[in-house]
């Protein structure tokens, strides 16, 4: 079948198997060129199929030489419908890893569920004995709780509504958006979905089953960003969930101190992923930050960020005063942020190409779904 991109707003409903493979191949090639460092050899990644989680899995395998187990929630191909990008990415990763002699097993299903935790624990027990590192990189719009009820996360503000510029991803036009206020229930639900509860349940389940190694490391990812995005991100409903995630890291480190567990939050850079594309205002900010960081030679994608995290920040236990790892250090540099703040108010549809890296935004967007790689033949028939 010939697979073409079908973009609807901030999502692409098709994915290209060969292109996704190319995306994984390039990320692996980046790590291979940089080389291996000493690190954990048995790594579990929850949310391992796209974005930061996929890059974490690749950095673990090709930065530490680790065996990996990945958990994700992706759709297989059905009839003429392609699989999701994460499904193809996972298949490609397993194949490359096996060719290179690395153990890689993947589970597709609901990471929030008890059943998934049990399956993964059994596999760790039989194949590894214990796991040395757990990366929690799940980004989900909803969660089904143990009693069967489903709760959804929202991307809203807390306290008062917020109006600012955004980019309409259908037309590349600069428009205004008013982000509404989340009510108490929406905030509580967002914390349930994107906060630390499920991360804690994973760690607790692994520890109780006796498959969490002494002195293990666990990490979850967060975002802070510049003041202009604070009302929608850091101080918004998602930010409340991220506060909970941070509190969970402190709680886990304290509670499992006798086993030497270290739980970290890594604050990462804003990048185009399937999750970030859905947040109002953030894609416009991303296009500006890409432009400035590329010009200054500071730009990184998911794999550059994760390789730096795994091989520099984590081995050095380099944290801020609150104990968080700061991979947003380059993004938040004064020289970067002052340029963005200086142009933000004057951005219009007419000048966005000058101030923002719209082409870079879309390049990353299409790449996420396996499209627009110059060395992939999109005219060729592919098995989906
Ligand atoms: P993503 O959408 O690319 O990845 C989400 C992953 O979660 C996928 O592997 C998906 O399959 C998995 N997943 C979703 N629901 C699941 C479920 N029910 N069970 C199992 N797996 C499930 O997102 P991302 O942007 O890489 O986000 C990962 C983390 O990084 C999030 O915590 C996010 O807040 C954080 N982060 C993102 C950015 C950014 O700019 N993208 C910046 C800083 C921090």
Short mmCIF file of C-alpha atoms and ligand atoms in Angstrom, two decimals:
data_model
loop_
_atom_site.label_atom_id
_atom_site.label_comp_id
_atom_site.label_asym_id
_atom_site.label_seq_id
_atom_site.Cartn_x
_atom_site.Cartn_y
_atom_site.Cartn_z
CA UNK A 1 0.00 0.00 0.00
CA UNK A 2 1.12 3.58 -0.63
CA UNK A 3 0.91 5.44 2.68
CA UNK A 4 0.36 9.18 2.71
CA UNK A 5 0.08 11.58 5.63
CA UNK A 6 -3.44 12.50 6.68
CA UNK A 7 -3.13 15.45 9.01
CA UNK A 8 -6.10 16.54 11.08
CA UNK A 9 -5.31 19.53 13.29
CA UNK A 10 -2.51 18.47 15.59
CA UNK A 11 -2.59 14.80 14.76
CA UNK A 12 -1.71 12.65 11.78
CA UNK A 13 -3.99 9.65 11.43
CA UNK A 14 -1.59 7.60 9.31
CA UNK A 15 1.98 6.49 9.93
CA UNK A 16 4.61 5.22 7.52
CA UNK A 17 6.31 1.95 8.57
CA UNK A 18 9.54 2.59 6.66
CA UNK A 19 9.67 6.22 7.78
CA UNK A 20 9.16 5.28 11.44
CA UNK A 21 11.95 2.76 11.04
CA UNK A 22 14.14 5.53 9.62
CA UNK A 23 13.32 7.74 12.58
CA UNK A 24 14.40 5.00 15.01
CA UNK A 25 17.48 4.21 12.91
CA UNK A 26 18.61 7.84 13.02
CA UNK A 27 18.20 8.04 16.79
CA UNK A 28 20.21 4.85 17.23
CA UNK A 29 22.89 6.13 14.84
CA UNK A 30 23.22 9.29 16.94
CA UNK A 31 23.91 7.25 20.10
CA UNK A 32 26.23 4.81 18.34
CA UNK A 33 28.35 7.68 17.16
CA UNK A 34 28.55 9.12 20.65
CA UNK A 35 29.36 5.79 22.27
CA UNK A 36 28.61 3.84 25.44
CA UNK A 37 29.04 4.91 29.04
CA UNK A 38 28.75 2.88 32.24
CA UNK A 39 25.16 2.64 33.48
CA UNK A 40 22.25 0.37 34.45
CA UNK A 41 22.00 -2.76 32.32
CA UNK A 42 18.32 -3.62 32.86
CA UNK A 43 15.98 -0.79 32.08
CA UNK A 44 12.18 -0.64 32.05
CA UNK A 45 10.59 2.22 30.09
CA UNK A 46 6.89 2.91 30.58
CA UNK A 47 5.63 4.98 27.64
CA UNK A 48 8.41 3.71 25.39
CA UNK A 49 7.06 4.03 21.87
CA UNK A 50 7.26 7.71 20.91
CA UNK A 51 8.76 11.04 22.00
CA UNK A 52 10.87 11.14 25.14
CA UNK A 53 10.11 7.55 26.16
CA UNK A 54 11.29 6.07 22.86
CA UNK A 55 14.41 8.23 23.01
CA UNK A 56 14.95 7.03 26.60
CA UNK A 57 14.76 3.43 25.50
CA UNK A 58 17.22 4.07 22.68
CA UNK A 59 19.57 5.99 25.01
CA UNK A 60 19.42 3.13 27.54
CA UNK A 61 20.22 0.47 24.94
CA UNK A 62 22.76 2.42 22.90
CA UNK A 63 24.11 4.73 25.63
CA UNK A 64 24.39 2.15 28.44
CA UNK A 65 24.32 -1.08 26.43
CA UNK A 66 21.21 -2.03 28.42
CA UNK A 67 18.55 -4.66 27.95
CA UNK A 68 15.16 -2.93 27.78
CA UNK A 69 11.52 -3.70 28.39
CA UNK A 70 9.12 -1.17 26.91
CA UNK A 71 5.45 -0.58 27.70
CA UNK A 72 3.20 1.44 25.43
CA UNK A 73 -0.37 1.75 24.22
CA UNK A 74 -0.45 1.66 20.44
CA UNK A 75 -2.75 0.45 17.68
CA UNK A 76 -1.94 -2.31 15.23
CA UNK A 77 -2.79 -1.92 11.54
CA UNK A 78 -6.29 -3.01 10.58
CA UNK A 79 -7.47 -3.40 6.99
CA UNK A 80 -6.38 -0.26 5.18
CA UNK A 81 -5.70 1.61 8.40
CA UNK A 82 -2.03 1.86 9.25
CA UNK A 83 -0.74 1.10 12.71
CA UNK A 84 0.18 4.07 14.91
CA UNK A 85 3.69 5.48 14.68
CA UNK A 86 4.54 4.10 18.12
CA UNK A 87 3.65 0.61 16.98
CA UNK A 88 6.03 0.81 14.01
CA UNK A 89 8.70 2.49 16.14
CA UNK A 90 8.55 -0.35 18.64
CA UNK A 91 8.83 -3.04 15.95
CA UNK A 92 11.77 -1.21 14.38
CA UNK A 93 13.51 -0.76 17.72
CA UNK A 94 13.14 -4.45 18.58
CA UNK A 95 14.60 -5.42 15.24
CA UNK A 96 17.60 -3.09 15.46
CA UNK A 97 18.23 -4.08 19.08
CA UNK A 98 18.15 -7.76 18.25
CA UNK A 99 20.54 -7.27 15.29
CA UNK A 100 22.90 -5.48 17.67
CA UNK A 101 22.63 -8.17 20.32
CA UNK A 102 20.49 -6.26 22.84
CA UNK A 103 17.57 -7.84 24.67
CA UNK A 104 14.34 -5.91 23.92
CA UNK A 105 10.82 -6.99 24.85
CA UNK A 106 7.75 -4.83 24.42
CA UNK A 107 4.27 -4.86 25.87
CA UNK A 108 1.35 -3.18 24.19
CA UNK A 109 -1.58 -2.34 26.45
CA UNK A 110 -2.75 -0.15 29.28
CA UNK A 111 0.17 0.78 31.51
CA UNK A 112 -2.23 2.03 34.19
CA UNK A 113 -3.67 -1.44 34.67
CA UNK A 114 -2.77 -4.00 37.31
CA UNK A 115 -2.63 -6.70 34.61
CA UNK A 116 0.11 -4.87 32.70
CA UNK A 117 2.14 -4.41 35.86
CA UNK A 118 1.81 -8.12 36.63
CA UNK A 119 2.88 -9.18 33.13
CA UNK A 120 5.93 -6.93 33.22
CA UNK A 121 6.89 -8.10 36.72
CA UNK A 122 6.68 -11.74 35.64
CA UNK A 123 8.91 -11.03 32.64
CA UNK A 124 11.46 -9.18 34.77
CA UNK A 125 11.45 -12.04 37.25
CA UNK A 126 11.97 -14.74 34.66
CA UNK A 127 14.31 -12.91 32.25
CA UNK A 128 16.31 -10.52 34.44
CA UNK A 129 15.68 -11.26 38.09
CA UNK A 130 15.60 -7.53 38.88
CA UNK A 131 15.28 -4.19 37.13
CA UNK A 132 17.90 -1.47 37.75
CA UNK A 133 16.26 1.57 36.20
CA UNK A 134 12.63 2.55 35.58
CA UNK A 135 11.71 5.43 33.28
CA UNK A 136 8.14 6.67 33.52
CA UNK A 137 7.34 8.59 30.32
CA UNK A 138 3.66 7.98 29.88
CA UNK A 139 1.61 10.86 28.49
CA UNK A 140 -2.04 9.94 28.30
CA UNK A 141 -5.27 11.82 27.76
CA UNK A 142 -7.22 9.49 30.05
CA UNK A 143 -6.91 6.72 32.60
CA UNK A 144 -9.18 3.84 33.48
CA UNK A 145 -9.13 3.33 37.23
CA UNK A 146 -9.15 -0.05 38.97
CA UNK A 147 -12.95 0.13 39.47
CA UNK A 148 -13.50 0.68 35.73
CA UNK A 149 -14.30 4.41 35.82
CA UNK A 150 -12.43 6.54 33.30
CA UNK A 151 -11.02 9.98 34.09
CA UNK A 152 -9.65 12.50 31.58
CA UNK A 153 -6.94 15.10 31.86
CA UNK A 154 -7.54 18.65 30.65
CA UNK A 155 -5.22 21.39 29.40
CA UNK A 156 -6.78 24.37 31.15
CA UNK A 157 -5.72 27.15 33.50
CA UNK A 158 -6.17 27.35 37.25
CA UNK A 159 -7.80 30.45 38.82
CA UNK A 160 -8.49 32.65 35.83
CA UNK A 161 -8.83 32.26 32.08
CA UNK A 162 -5.81 33.15 29.98
CA UNK A 163 -5.80 34.78 26.57
CA UNK A 164 -2.72 34.84 24.40
CA UNK A 165 -1.42 34.19 20.93
CA UNK A 166 -1.36 30.76 19.45
CA UNK A 167 -0.74 29.22 16.09
CA UNK A 168 -3.57 27.56 14.22
CA UNK A 169 -1.83 24.41 13.06
CA UNK A 170 -4.29 23.92 10.21
CA UNK A 171 -3.44 27.23 8.55
CA UNK A 172 -0.19 28.45 10.21
CA UNK A 173 -2.12 31.60 11.13
CA UNK A 174 -1.45 33.46 14.35
CA UNK A 175 -4.70 33.77 16.26
CA UNK A 176 -5.79 34.45 19.82
CA UNK A 177 -6.96 31.74 22.11
CA UNK A 178 -8.63 31.94 25.48
CA UNK A 179 -7.82 28.97 27.62
CA UNK A 180 -10.68 28.28 30.04
CA UNK A 181 -10.39 27.61 33.77
CA UNK A 182 -10.39 24.04 35.02
CA UNK A 183 -12.81 23.27 37.83
CA UNK A 184 -11.82 21.29 40.93
CA UNK A 185 -12.89 17.98 39.46
CA UNK A 186 -10.98 18.55 36.24
CA UNK A 187 -7.85 19.41 38.19
CA UNK A 188 -8.21 16.31 40.37
CA UNK A 189 -8.71 14.16 37.27
CA UNK A 190 -5.70 15.67 35.50
CA UNK A 191 -3.61 14.83 38.57
CA UNK A 192 -4.97 11.26 38.50
CA UNK A 193 -3.96 10.85 34.87
CA UNK A 194 -0.69 12.79 34.66
CA UNK A 195 0.43 13.01 38.30
CA UNK A 196 2.60 10.54 40.17
CA UNK A 197 0.05 8.03 41.44
CA UNK A 198 0.58 5.47 38.72
CA UNK A 199 4.38 5.92 38.78
CA UNK A 200 4.24 5.17 42.52
CA UNK A 201 2.04 2.12 41.89
CA UNK A 202 4.61 0.78 39.42
CA UNK A 203 7.51 1.26 41.84
CA UNK A 204 5.55 -0.20 44.74
CA UNK A 205 4.47 -3.22 42.68
CA UNK A 206 8.04 -3.85 41.47
CA UNK A 207 9.44 -3.49 45.01
CA UNK A 208 6.78 -5.71 46.62
CA UNK A 209 7.38 -8.40 44.00
CA UNK A 210 11.09 -8.28 44.87
CA UNK A 211 12.12 -7.39 41.31
CA UNK A 212 13.40 -3.86 42.00
CA UNK A 213 17.18 -3.94 42.44
CA UNK A 214 18.83 -2.22 45.40
CA UNK A 215 20.10 1.27 44.51
CA UNK A 216 17.82 1.42 41.47
CA UNK A 217 17.07 4.71 39.75
CA UNK A 218 13.70 5.88 38.55
CA UNK A 219 12.82 8.99 36.55
CA UNK A 220 9.71 10.78 35.33
CA UNK A 221 9.61 13.79 33.03
CA UNK A 222 8.30 17.29 33.56
CA UNK A 223 8.26 20.71 31.97
CA UNK A 224 8.49 24.25 33.36
CA UNK A 225 9.05 26.64 30.45
CA UNK A 226 9.09 30.43 30.24
CA UNK A 227 6.63 32.82 31.92
CA UNK A 228 4.54 33.19 28.74
CA UNK A 229 3.48 29.54 28.94
CA UNK A 230 3.09 29.37 32.74
CA UNK A 231 -0.69 29.99 32.88
CA UNK A 232 -1.33 27.10 30.50
CA UNK A 233 1.48 24.79 31.59
CA UNK A 234 3.38 25.25 34.86
CA UNK A 235 0.51 26.94 36.70
CA UNK A 236 -2.29 25.26 34.74
CA UNK A 237 -4.06 21.94 35.28
CA UNK A 238 -1.17 19.94 33.78
CA UNK A 239 1.23 21.84 36.06
CA UNK A 240 -0.74 20.66 39.11
CA UNK A 241 -0.21 17.10 37.90
CA UNK A 242 3.50 17.82 37.42
CA UNK A 243 3.69 19.16 41.01
CA UNK A 244 2.21 15.87 42.15
CA UNK A 245 4.75 14.03 40.03
CA UNK A 246 7.55 15.99 41.72
CA UNK A 247 6.13 15.31 45.20
CA UNK A 248 5.99 11.64 44.26
CA UNK A 249 9.69 11.65 43.41
CA UNK A 250 10.49 13.03 46.89
CA UNK A 251 8.14 10.53 48.53
CA UNK A 252 9.57 7.54 46.65
CA UNK A 253 13.18 8.45 47.47
CA UNK A 254 12.27 8.83 51.16
CA UNK A 255 10.11 5.77 51.39
CA UNK A 256 12.51 3.43 49.64
CA UNK A 257 15.65 4.94 51.19
CA UNK A 258 16.50 1.61 52.88
CA UNK A 259 16.84 0.08 49.40
CA UNK A 260 18.80 3.03 48.07
CA UNK A 261 16.18 3.97 45.47
CA UNK A 262 16.69 7.35 43.85
CA UNK A 263 13.65 8.90 42.18
CA UNK A 264 14.20 11.91 39.96
CA UNK A 265 12.19 14.35 37.93
CA UNK A 266 13.96 15.43 34.80
CA UNK A 267 12.68 18.76 33.49
CA UNK A 268 13.00 18.46 29.74
CA UNK A 269 12.97 20.87 26.83
CA UNK A 270 9.81 21.76 24.90
CA UNK A 271 9.75 19.64 21.76
CA UNK A 272 7.26 18.61 19.13
CA UNK A 273 5.68 15.33 20.25
CA UNK A 274 2.19 13.94 19.89
CA UNK A 275 1.41 15.23 23.38
CA UNK A 276 2.87 18.73 23.14
CA UNK A 277 1.15 19.45 19.81
CA UNK A 278 -2.18 19.28 21.65
CA UNK A 279 -1.40 22.11 24.10
CA UNK A 280 -2.62 25.61 23.16
CA UNK A 281 0.08 28.32 22.78
CA UNK A 282 2.93 25.81 23.24
CA UNK A 283 3.38 24.99 19.51
CA UNK A 284 3.85 28.72 18.76
CA UNK A 285 6.40 28.97 21.55
CA UNK A 286 8.13 25.82 20.23
CA UNK A 287 8.49 27.32 16.76
CA UNK A 288 10.16 30.42 18.29
CA UNK A 289 12.42 28.47 20.60
CA UNK A 290 13.50 26.18 17.73
CA UNK A 291 14.48 29.20 15.66
CA UNK A 292 16.52 30.86 18.39
CA UNK A 293 18.16 27.66 19.64
CA UNK A 294 19.05 26.50 16.13
CA UNK A 295 20.64 29.88 15.39
CA UNK A 296 22.70 29.63 18.57
CA UNK A 297 23.69 26.02 17.95
CA UNK A 298 21.79 24.93 21.09
CA UNK A 299 18.92 22.99 19.54
CA UNK A 300 18.32 19.40 20.63
CA UNK A 301 15.68 16.84 19.70
CA UNK A 302 14.40 14.01 21.90
CA UNK A 303 17.41 11.78 21.37
CA UNK A 304 19.98 14.53 21.98
CA UNK A 305 18.14 15.41 25.20
CA UNK A 306 17.88 11.82 26.41
CA UNK A 307 21.45 10.92 25.51
CA UNK A 308 22.66 13.99 27.46
CA UNK A 309 20.41 13.01 30.36
CA UNK A 310 21.57 9.40 30.49
CA UNK A 311 25.27 9.95 29.91
CA UNK A 312 25.96 13.31 31.59
CA UNK A 313 23.26 14.58 33.95
CA UNK A 314 22.27 11.30 35.58
CA UNK A 315 25.74 9.80 36.13
CA UNK A 316 26.85 13.13 37.65
CA UNK A 317 23.63 13.35 39.73
CA UNK A 318 23.51 16.94 38.53
CA UNK A 319 20.37 18.57 40.01
CA UNK A 320 18.98 21.96 41.00
CA UNK A 321 18.29 23.00 44.62
CA UNK A 322 15.02 21.01 44.62
CA UNK A 323 16.73 17.86 43.42
CA UNK A 324 15.40 18.04 39.87
CA UNK A 325 17.53 17.30 36.82
CA UNK A 326 17.43 20.31 34.49
CA UNK A 327 17.62 19.37 30.83
CA UNK A 328 15.81 22.61 30.07
CA UNK A 329 19.01 24.44 31.05
CA UNK A 330 19.80 25.49 27.49
CA UNK A 331 16.19 26.37 26.64
CA UNK A 332 15.89 28.64 29.67
CA UNK A 333 19.17 30.48 29.12
CA UNK A 334 18.74 34.23 29.31
CA UNK A 335 20.19 34.67 25.78
CA UNK A 336 17.44 32.39 24.40
CA UNK A 337 14.49 33.62 26.43
CA UNK A 338 15.23 37.33 26.06
CA UNK A 339 15.09 36.97 22.27
CA UNK A 340 11.75 35.22 22.41
CA UNK A 341 10.30 37.69 24.91
CA UNK A 342 11.56 40.51 22.68
CA UNK A 343 9.55 39.38 19.65
CA UNK A 344 6.53 37.64 21.21
CA UNK A 345 4.27 40.71 21.21
CA UNK A 346 4.99 41.58 17.61
CA UNK A 347 4.39 38.10 16.12
CA UNK A 348 1.74 38.08 13.39
CA UNK A 349 0.66 35.72 10.62
CA UNK A 350 2.71 37.86 8.22
CA UNK A 351 6.00 37.73 10.11
CA UNK A 352 5.89 34.33 11.80
CA UNK A 353 8.13 32.82 9.12
CA UNK A 354 10.77 35.38 10.05
CA UNK A 355 10.66 34.92 13.82
CA UNK A 356 9.57 31.32 14.12
CA UNK A 357 10.84 28.07 12.71
CA UNK A 358 7.51 26.91 11.31
CA UNK A 359 9.23 24.67 8.78
CA UNK A 360 11.24 23.07 11.58
CA UNK A 361 8.06 22.53 13.56
CA UNK A 362 6.36 20.78 10.66
CA UNK A 363 9.45 18.79 9.80
CA UNK A 364 9.50 17.33 13.32
CA UNK A 365 5.74 16.81 13.17
CA UNK A 366 5.86 14.80 9.93
CA UNK A 367 8.94 12.90 11.08
CA UNK A 368 7.01 11.74 14.15
CA UNK A 369 4.71 9.81 11.86
CA UNK A 370 7.48 8.62 9.57
CA UNK A 371 6.94 11.13 6.76
CA UNK A 372 9.24 13.53 4.89
CA UNK A 373 12.51 11.67 5.29
CA UNK A 374 14.60 12.36 2.19
CA UNK A 375 15.94 8.79 2.03
CA UNK A 376 12.56 7.01 2.21
CA UNK A 377 10.74 6.16 -1.03
CA UNK A 378 7.18 7.23 -0.32
CA UNK A 379 6.03 6.20 -3.79
CA UNK A 380 6.84 2.56 -3.06
CA UNK A 381 4.33 -0.01 -1.93
CA UNK A 382 4.79 -0.88 1.73
CA UNK A 383 3.46 -3.64 3.93
CA UNK A 384 1.52 -1.97 6.71
P1 LIG B 1 4.34 11.06 23.67
O1 LIG B 1 2.92 11.29 23.38
O2 LIG B 1 5.31 11.10 22.55
O3 LIG B 1 4.54 9.63 24.40
C1 LIG B 1 3.62 9.10 25.27
C2 LIG B 1 3.90 7.63 25.51
O4 LIG B 1 2.96 7.13 26.49
C3 LIG B 1 3.75 6.72 24.27
O5 LIG B 1 4.71 5.72 24.29
C4 LIG B 1 2.36 6.10 24.49
O6 LIG B 1 2.18 4.84 23.86
C5 LIG B 1 2.38 5.95 26.00
N1 LIG B 1 1.06 5.78 26.59
C6 LIG B 1 0.00 6.62 26.55
N2 LIG B 1 -1.04 6.10 27.23
C7 LIG B 1 -0.64 4.91 27.72
C8 LIG B 1 -1.24 3.89 28.49
N3 LIG B 1 -2.49 3.99 28.93
N4 LIG B 1 -0.52 2.76 28.75
C9 LIG B 1 0.76 2.63 28.32
N5 LIG B 1 1.39 3.57 27.60
C10 LIG B 1 0.71 4.70 27.30
O7 LIG B 1 4.71 12.13 24.80
P2 LIG B 1 6.04 12.86 25.28
O8 LIG B 1 5.93 14.28 24.88
O9 LIG B 1 7.25 12.09 24.94
O10 LIG B 1 5.81 12.84 26.86
C11 LIG B 1 6.46 11.97 27.74
C12 LIG B 1 6.69 12.69 29.06
O11 LIG B 1 7.58 13.78 28.83
C13 LIG B 1 5.42 13.30 29.67
O12 LIG B 1 5.48 13.19 31.07
C14 LIG B 1 5.53 14.75 29.25
O13 LIG B 1 4.80 15.62 30.10
C15 LIG B 1 7.02 14.95 29.39
N6 LIG B 1 7.58 16.14 28.71
C16 LIG B 1 7.29 16.43 27.42
C17 LIG B 1 7.81 17.57 26.83
C18 LIG B 1 7.51 17.94 25.40
O14 LIG B 1 7.74 19.08 25.01
N7 LIG B 1 7.04 17.04 24.60
C19 LIG B 1 8.65 18.43 27.57
C20 LIG B 1 8.97 18.09 28.87
C21 LIG B 1 8.41 16.95 29.45
#
